[in-house]
Coordinates of C-alpha atoms in Angstrom, one line a residue:
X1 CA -27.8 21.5 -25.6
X2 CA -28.8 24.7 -26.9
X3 CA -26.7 27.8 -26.5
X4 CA -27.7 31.1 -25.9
X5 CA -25.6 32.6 -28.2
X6 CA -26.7 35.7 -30.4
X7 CA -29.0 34.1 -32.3
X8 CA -32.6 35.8 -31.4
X9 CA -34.7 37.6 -33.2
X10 CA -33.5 40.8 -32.2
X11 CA -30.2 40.8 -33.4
X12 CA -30.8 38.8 -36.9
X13 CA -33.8 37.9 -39.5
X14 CA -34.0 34.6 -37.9
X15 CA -33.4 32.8 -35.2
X16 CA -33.4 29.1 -33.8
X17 CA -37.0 29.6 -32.7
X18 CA -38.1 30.5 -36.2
X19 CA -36.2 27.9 -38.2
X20 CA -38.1 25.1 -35.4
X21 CA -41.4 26.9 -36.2
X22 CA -40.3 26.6 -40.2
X23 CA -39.6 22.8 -39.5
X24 CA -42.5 22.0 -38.3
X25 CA -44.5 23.8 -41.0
X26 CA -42.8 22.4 -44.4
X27 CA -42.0 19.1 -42.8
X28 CA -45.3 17.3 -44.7
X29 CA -44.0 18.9 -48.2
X30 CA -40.2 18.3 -47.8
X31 CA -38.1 15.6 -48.0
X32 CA -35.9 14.9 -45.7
X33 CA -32.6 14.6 -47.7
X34 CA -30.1 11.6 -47.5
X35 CA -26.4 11.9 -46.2
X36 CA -24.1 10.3 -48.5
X37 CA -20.4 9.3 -47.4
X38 CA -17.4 8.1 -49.4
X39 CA -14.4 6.0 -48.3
X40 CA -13.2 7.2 -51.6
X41 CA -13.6 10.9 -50.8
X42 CA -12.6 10.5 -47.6
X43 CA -9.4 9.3 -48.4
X44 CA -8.7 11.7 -51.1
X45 CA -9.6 14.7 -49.1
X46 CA -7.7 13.2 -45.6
X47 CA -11.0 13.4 -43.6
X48 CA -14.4 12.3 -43.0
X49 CA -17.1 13.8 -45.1
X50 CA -20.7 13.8 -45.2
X51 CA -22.8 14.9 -48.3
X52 CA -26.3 16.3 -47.4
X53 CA -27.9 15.7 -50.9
X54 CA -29.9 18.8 -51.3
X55 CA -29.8 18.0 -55.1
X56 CA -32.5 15.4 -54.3
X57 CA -34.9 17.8 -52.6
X58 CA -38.4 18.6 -54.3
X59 CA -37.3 20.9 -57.0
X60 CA -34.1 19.8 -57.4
X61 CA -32.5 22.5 -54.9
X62 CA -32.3 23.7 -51.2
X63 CA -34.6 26.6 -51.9
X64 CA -37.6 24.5 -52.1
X65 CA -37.4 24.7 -47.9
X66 CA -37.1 28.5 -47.7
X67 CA -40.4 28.8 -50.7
X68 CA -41.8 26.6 -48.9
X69 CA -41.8 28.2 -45.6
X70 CA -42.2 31.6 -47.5
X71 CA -45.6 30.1 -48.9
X72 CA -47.3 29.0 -45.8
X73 CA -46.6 31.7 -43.9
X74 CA -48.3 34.2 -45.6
X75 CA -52.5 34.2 -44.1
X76 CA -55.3 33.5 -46.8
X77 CA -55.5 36.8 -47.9
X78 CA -52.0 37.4 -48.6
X79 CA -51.6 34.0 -50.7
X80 CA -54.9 34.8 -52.5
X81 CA -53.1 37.4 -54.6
X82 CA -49.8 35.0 -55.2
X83 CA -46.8 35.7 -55.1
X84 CA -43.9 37.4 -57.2
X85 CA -40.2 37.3 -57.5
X86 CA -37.1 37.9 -59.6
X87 CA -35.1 34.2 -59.6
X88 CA -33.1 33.1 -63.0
X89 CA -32.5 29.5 -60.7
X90 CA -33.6 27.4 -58.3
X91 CA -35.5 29.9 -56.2
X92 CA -37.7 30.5 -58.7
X93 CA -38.8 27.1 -59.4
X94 CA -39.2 26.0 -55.8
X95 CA -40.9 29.1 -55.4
X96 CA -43.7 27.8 -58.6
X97 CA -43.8 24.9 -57.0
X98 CA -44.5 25.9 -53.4
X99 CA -47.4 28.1 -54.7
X100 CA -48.7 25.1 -56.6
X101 CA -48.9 22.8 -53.9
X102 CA -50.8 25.9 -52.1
X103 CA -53.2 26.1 -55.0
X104 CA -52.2 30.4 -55.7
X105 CA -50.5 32.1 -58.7
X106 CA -46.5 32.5 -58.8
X107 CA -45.3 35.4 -60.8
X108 CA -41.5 34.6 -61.7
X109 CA -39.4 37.4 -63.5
X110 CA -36.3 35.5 -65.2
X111 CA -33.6 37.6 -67.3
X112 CA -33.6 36.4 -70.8
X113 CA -30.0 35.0 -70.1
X114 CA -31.0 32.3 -67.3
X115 CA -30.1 29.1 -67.5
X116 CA -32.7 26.4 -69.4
X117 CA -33.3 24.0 -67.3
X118 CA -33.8 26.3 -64.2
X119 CA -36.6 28.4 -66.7
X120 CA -38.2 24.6 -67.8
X121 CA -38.6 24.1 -63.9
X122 CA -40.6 27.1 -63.7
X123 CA -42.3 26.3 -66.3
X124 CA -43.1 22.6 -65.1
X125 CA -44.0 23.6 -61.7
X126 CA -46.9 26.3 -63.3
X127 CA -44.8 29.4 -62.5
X128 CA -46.0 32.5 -64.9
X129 CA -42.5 33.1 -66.4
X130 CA -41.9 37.1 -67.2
X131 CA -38.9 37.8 -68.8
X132 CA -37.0 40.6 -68.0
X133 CA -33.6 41.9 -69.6
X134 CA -30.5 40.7 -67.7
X135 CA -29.2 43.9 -66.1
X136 CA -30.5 43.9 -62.5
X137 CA -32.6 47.2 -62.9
X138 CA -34.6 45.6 -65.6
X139 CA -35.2 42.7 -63.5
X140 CA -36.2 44.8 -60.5
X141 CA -38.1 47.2 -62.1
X142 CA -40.3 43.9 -64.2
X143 CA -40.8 42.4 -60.6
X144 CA -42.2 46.1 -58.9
X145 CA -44.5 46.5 -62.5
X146 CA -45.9 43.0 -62.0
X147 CA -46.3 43.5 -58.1
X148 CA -48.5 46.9 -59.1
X149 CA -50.8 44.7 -61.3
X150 CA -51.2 42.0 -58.8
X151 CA -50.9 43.0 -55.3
X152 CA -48.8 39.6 -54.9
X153 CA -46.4 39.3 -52.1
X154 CA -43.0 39.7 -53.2
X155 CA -40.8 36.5 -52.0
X156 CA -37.1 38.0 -52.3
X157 CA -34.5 34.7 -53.3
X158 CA -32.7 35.3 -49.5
X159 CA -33.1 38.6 -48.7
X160 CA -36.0 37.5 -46.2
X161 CA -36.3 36.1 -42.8
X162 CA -38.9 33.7 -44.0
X163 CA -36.3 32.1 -46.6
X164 CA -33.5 32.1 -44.3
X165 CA -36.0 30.1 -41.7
X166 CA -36.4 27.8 -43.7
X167 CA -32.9 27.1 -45.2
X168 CA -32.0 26.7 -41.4
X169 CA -33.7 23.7 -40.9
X170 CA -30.6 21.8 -43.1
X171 CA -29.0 22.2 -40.0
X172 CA -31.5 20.4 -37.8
X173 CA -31.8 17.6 -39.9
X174 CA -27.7 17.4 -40.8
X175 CA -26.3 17.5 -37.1
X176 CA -29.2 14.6 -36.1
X177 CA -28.2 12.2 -39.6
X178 CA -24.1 13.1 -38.9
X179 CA -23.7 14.0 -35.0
X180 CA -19.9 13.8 -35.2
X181 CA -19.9 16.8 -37.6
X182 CA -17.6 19.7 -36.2
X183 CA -17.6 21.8 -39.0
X184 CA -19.8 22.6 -41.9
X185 CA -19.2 24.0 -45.8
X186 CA -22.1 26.0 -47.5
X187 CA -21.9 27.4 -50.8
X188 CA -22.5 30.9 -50.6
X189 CA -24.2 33.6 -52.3
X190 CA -26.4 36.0 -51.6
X191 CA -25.9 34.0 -48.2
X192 CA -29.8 32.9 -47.6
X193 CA -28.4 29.4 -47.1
X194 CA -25.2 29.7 -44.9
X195 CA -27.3 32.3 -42.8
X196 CA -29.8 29.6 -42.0
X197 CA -27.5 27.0 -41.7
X198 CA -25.3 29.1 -39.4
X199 CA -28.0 30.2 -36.8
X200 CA -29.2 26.5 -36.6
X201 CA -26.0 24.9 -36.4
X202 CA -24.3 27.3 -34.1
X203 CA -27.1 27.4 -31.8
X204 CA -27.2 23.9 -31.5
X205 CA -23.3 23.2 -30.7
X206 CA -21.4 27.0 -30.6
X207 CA -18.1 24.8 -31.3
X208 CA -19.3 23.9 -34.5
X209 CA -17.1 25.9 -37.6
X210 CA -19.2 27.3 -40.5
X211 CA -17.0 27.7 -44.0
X212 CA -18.4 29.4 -46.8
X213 CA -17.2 28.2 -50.1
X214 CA -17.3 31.0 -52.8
X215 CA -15.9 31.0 -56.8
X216 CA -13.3 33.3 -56.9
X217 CA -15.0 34.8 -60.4
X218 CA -17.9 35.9 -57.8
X219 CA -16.0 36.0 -54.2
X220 CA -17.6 38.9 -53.1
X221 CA -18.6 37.8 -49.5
X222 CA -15.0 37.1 -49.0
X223 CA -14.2 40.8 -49.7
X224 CA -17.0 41.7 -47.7
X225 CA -15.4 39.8 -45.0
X226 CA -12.2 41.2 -45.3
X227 CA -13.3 44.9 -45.8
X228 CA -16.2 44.5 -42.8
X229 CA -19.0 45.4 -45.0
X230 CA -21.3 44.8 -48.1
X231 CA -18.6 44.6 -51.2
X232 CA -20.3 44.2 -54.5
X233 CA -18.4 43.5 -57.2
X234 CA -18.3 45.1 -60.6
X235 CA -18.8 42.0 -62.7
X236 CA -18.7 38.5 -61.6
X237 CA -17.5 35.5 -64.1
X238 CA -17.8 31.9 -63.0
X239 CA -19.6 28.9 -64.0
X240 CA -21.6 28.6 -61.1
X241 CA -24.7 30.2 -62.0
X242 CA -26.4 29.7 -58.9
X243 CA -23.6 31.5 -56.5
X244 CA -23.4 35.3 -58.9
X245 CA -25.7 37.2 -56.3
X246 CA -24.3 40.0 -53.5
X247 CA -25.0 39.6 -49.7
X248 CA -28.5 41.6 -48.2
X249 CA -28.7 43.6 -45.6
X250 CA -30.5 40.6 -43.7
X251 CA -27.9 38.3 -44.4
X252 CA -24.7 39.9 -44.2
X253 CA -24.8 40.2 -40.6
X254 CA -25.1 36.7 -40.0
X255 CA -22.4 36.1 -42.8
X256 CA -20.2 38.4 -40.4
X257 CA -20.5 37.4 -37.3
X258 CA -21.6 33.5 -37.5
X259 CA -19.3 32.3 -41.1
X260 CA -15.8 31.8 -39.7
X261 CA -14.0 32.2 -42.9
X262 CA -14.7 32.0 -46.6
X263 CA -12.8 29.7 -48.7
X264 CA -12.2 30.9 -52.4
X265 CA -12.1 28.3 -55.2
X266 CA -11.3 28.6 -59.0
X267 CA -14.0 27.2 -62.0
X268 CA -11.8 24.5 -62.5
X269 CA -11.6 22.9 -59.1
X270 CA -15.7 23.5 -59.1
X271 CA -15.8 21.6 -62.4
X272 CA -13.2 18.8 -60.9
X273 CA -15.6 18.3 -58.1
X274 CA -18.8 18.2 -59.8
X275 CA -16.9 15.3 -61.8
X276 CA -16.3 13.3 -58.5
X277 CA -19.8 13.6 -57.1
X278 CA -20.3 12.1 -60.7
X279 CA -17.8 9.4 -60.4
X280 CA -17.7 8.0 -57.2
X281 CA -21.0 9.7 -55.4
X282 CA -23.4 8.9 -58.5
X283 CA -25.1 11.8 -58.0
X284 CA -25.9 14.9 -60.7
X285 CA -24.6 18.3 -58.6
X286 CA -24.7 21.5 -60.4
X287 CA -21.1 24.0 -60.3
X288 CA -22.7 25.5 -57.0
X289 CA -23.5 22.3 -55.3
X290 CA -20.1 21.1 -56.0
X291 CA -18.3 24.2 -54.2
X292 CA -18.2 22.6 -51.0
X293 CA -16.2 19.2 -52.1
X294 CA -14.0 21.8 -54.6
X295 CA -13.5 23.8 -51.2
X296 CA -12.4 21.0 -48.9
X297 CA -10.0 19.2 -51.4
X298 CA -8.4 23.6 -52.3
X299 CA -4.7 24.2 -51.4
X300 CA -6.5 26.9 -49.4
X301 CA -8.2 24.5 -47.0
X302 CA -5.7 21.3 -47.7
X303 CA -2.3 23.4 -46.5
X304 CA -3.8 25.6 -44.2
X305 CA -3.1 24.8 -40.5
X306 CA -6.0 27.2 -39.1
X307 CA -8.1 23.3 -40.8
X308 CA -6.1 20.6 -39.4
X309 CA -8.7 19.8 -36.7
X310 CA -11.2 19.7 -38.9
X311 CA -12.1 15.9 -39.3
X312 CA -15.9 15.5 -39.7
X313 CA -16.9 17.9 -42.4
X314 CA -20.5 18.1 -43.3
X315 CA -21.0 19.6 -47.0
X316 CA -23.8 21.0 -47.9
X317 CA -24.7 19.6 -51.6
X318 CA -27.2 22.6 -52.4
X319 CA -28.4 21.5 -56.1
X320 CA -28.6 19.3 -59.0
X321 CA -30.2 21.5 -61.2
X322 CA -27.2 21.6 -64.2
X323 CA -27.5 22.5 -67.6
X324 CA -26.2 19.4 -69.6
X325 CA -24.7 21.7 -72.1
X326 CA -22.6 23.6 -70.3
X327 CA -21.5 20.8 -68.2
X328 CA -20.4 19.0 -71.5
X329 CA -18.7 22.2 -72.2
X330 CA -16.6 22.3 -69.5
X331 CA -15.3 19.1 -69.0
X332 CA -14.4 19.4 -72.7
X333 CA -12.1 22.6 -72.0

């Protein structure tokens, strides 16, 4: 049953309503992911875990439900003109590929620095790739140049109601595949995902607990948790590429009243974890879809007490989008 917790449209971006409405509009282009489990991983971590594979969504990544639901919402007119953002990962190559499928242009500004694979996507899915220099106020100021040429509607990576919609609707498909869950781990980053995830999940059981899993080279929502506000940090060093963006003003409200704690894990227990889902899941997860296992097996979860009645953990897997080459890299350090 339902509650009627604060979770309407009045108090965030989204709501339960919307993220329904965004299910039943992507639903004939998404799939709908598989759960894994692990008696393996179970017993290594001391509870019962359930992997939403996100990492075999179209595009590789999570994001393709947000573009998606981005895409189809806009009216003819709008979509005529396409559509523009400023992505270096997975939101810009779901976003490509949503605007393919609806047959408009997709204008993508990437910094030069972004990862390969994540530009090849674009590139594969028929995104127009303009590169930008890395600092953020060359990236913004390519995106407003090309949205002044175009009239296309800019698609921000989370900062957007329609995105955060349709992230949600993870939740509606998780707690239906895994109705035992009672608490759920999100990467998090600009905090599009976890957002959606949150207003679903905690509308549909308020019992539920919603763990953000951050690198602690980038663990800027934690700060922001602790110090009640937006905290942006100076530089951010960690090698998951997908989790290096600062809350919005759209989602950090969400992030502060519905994520019940953040939990902050070094590069090497990411790259530990990405080796397991390799190992014993058989599945290809980039750094930031490998927080969430890296999270649940920390110290910080492991010896904390505030945990100990958390048994069935659903973790969201958000990507498989790595670049080979740094992988091998890593695991070589």
């Amino acid at each position: 049953m339902e509650s009627n917790s604060p979770t309407s449209s009045d108090d965030y971006a989204a709501d339960i309503s919307s993220i329904r409405q965004a299910q039943e509009r992507i639903e004939p282009f998404v799939h709908k992911t598989p759960v894994l489990t692990s008696e393996t991983l179970n017993s290594i971590a001391g509870r019962k875990l359930y992997f939403k594979c996100e990492c075999f969504q179209k595009g590789g990544a999570f994001k393709f439900r947000g573009a998606c639901n981005a895409i189809y919402s806009l009216d003819d007119n709008q979509a005529e003109k396409g559509v523009v953002t400023d992505s270096s990962g997975n939101h810009a190559a779901a976003l490509a590929l949503a605007a393919k499928l609806r047959g408009i242009p997709a204008y993508i500004v990437i910094p030069k620095n972004a990862p390969k694979c994540k530009v090849e996507n674009v590139k594969r899915y028929g995104g127009q790739v303009i590169w930008s220099e890395p600092s953020m106020q060359s990236r913004e100021d390519t995106a407003n140049k090309v949205l002044q040429d175009t009239g296309a509607v800019l698609i921000h990576p989370y900062n957007d109601g329609r995105i955060i919609s349709g992230q949600g609707t993870i939740s509606l498909e998780f707690l239906e595949q895994a109705q035992d869950i009672d608490t759920l781990i999100v990467p998090i980053s600009g905090g599009g995902l976890i957002s959606g995830v949150a207003l679903a999940a905690k509308a549909i059981n308020p019992a539920i607990r919603i763990l953000a899993a951050e690198p602690m080279g980038a663990d800027d929502a934690f700060q922001s948790k602790i110090n009640g506000r937006i905290t942006k940090l100076s530089e951010v060093n960690t090698i998951a590429d997908g989790l290096r963006a600062f809350l919005g003003d759209l989602t950090w409200p969400i992030v502060r009243d519905l994520v019940d704690d953040v939990i902050v894990v070094d590069d090497k227990e990411i790259i530990q974890a990405m080796k397991l889902c390799y190992e014993i899941l058989k599945v290809a997860v980039e750094p930031s879809g490998a927080i969430g296992l890296a999270a649940v097996l920390s110290d910080g979860f492991q010896k904390n007490p505030a945990y100990s009645e958390c048994s069935h953990i659903g973790i969201v897997i958000s990507g498989g989008n790595v670049d080979l080459g740094v992988l091998w890299n890593s695991l070589e350090k």
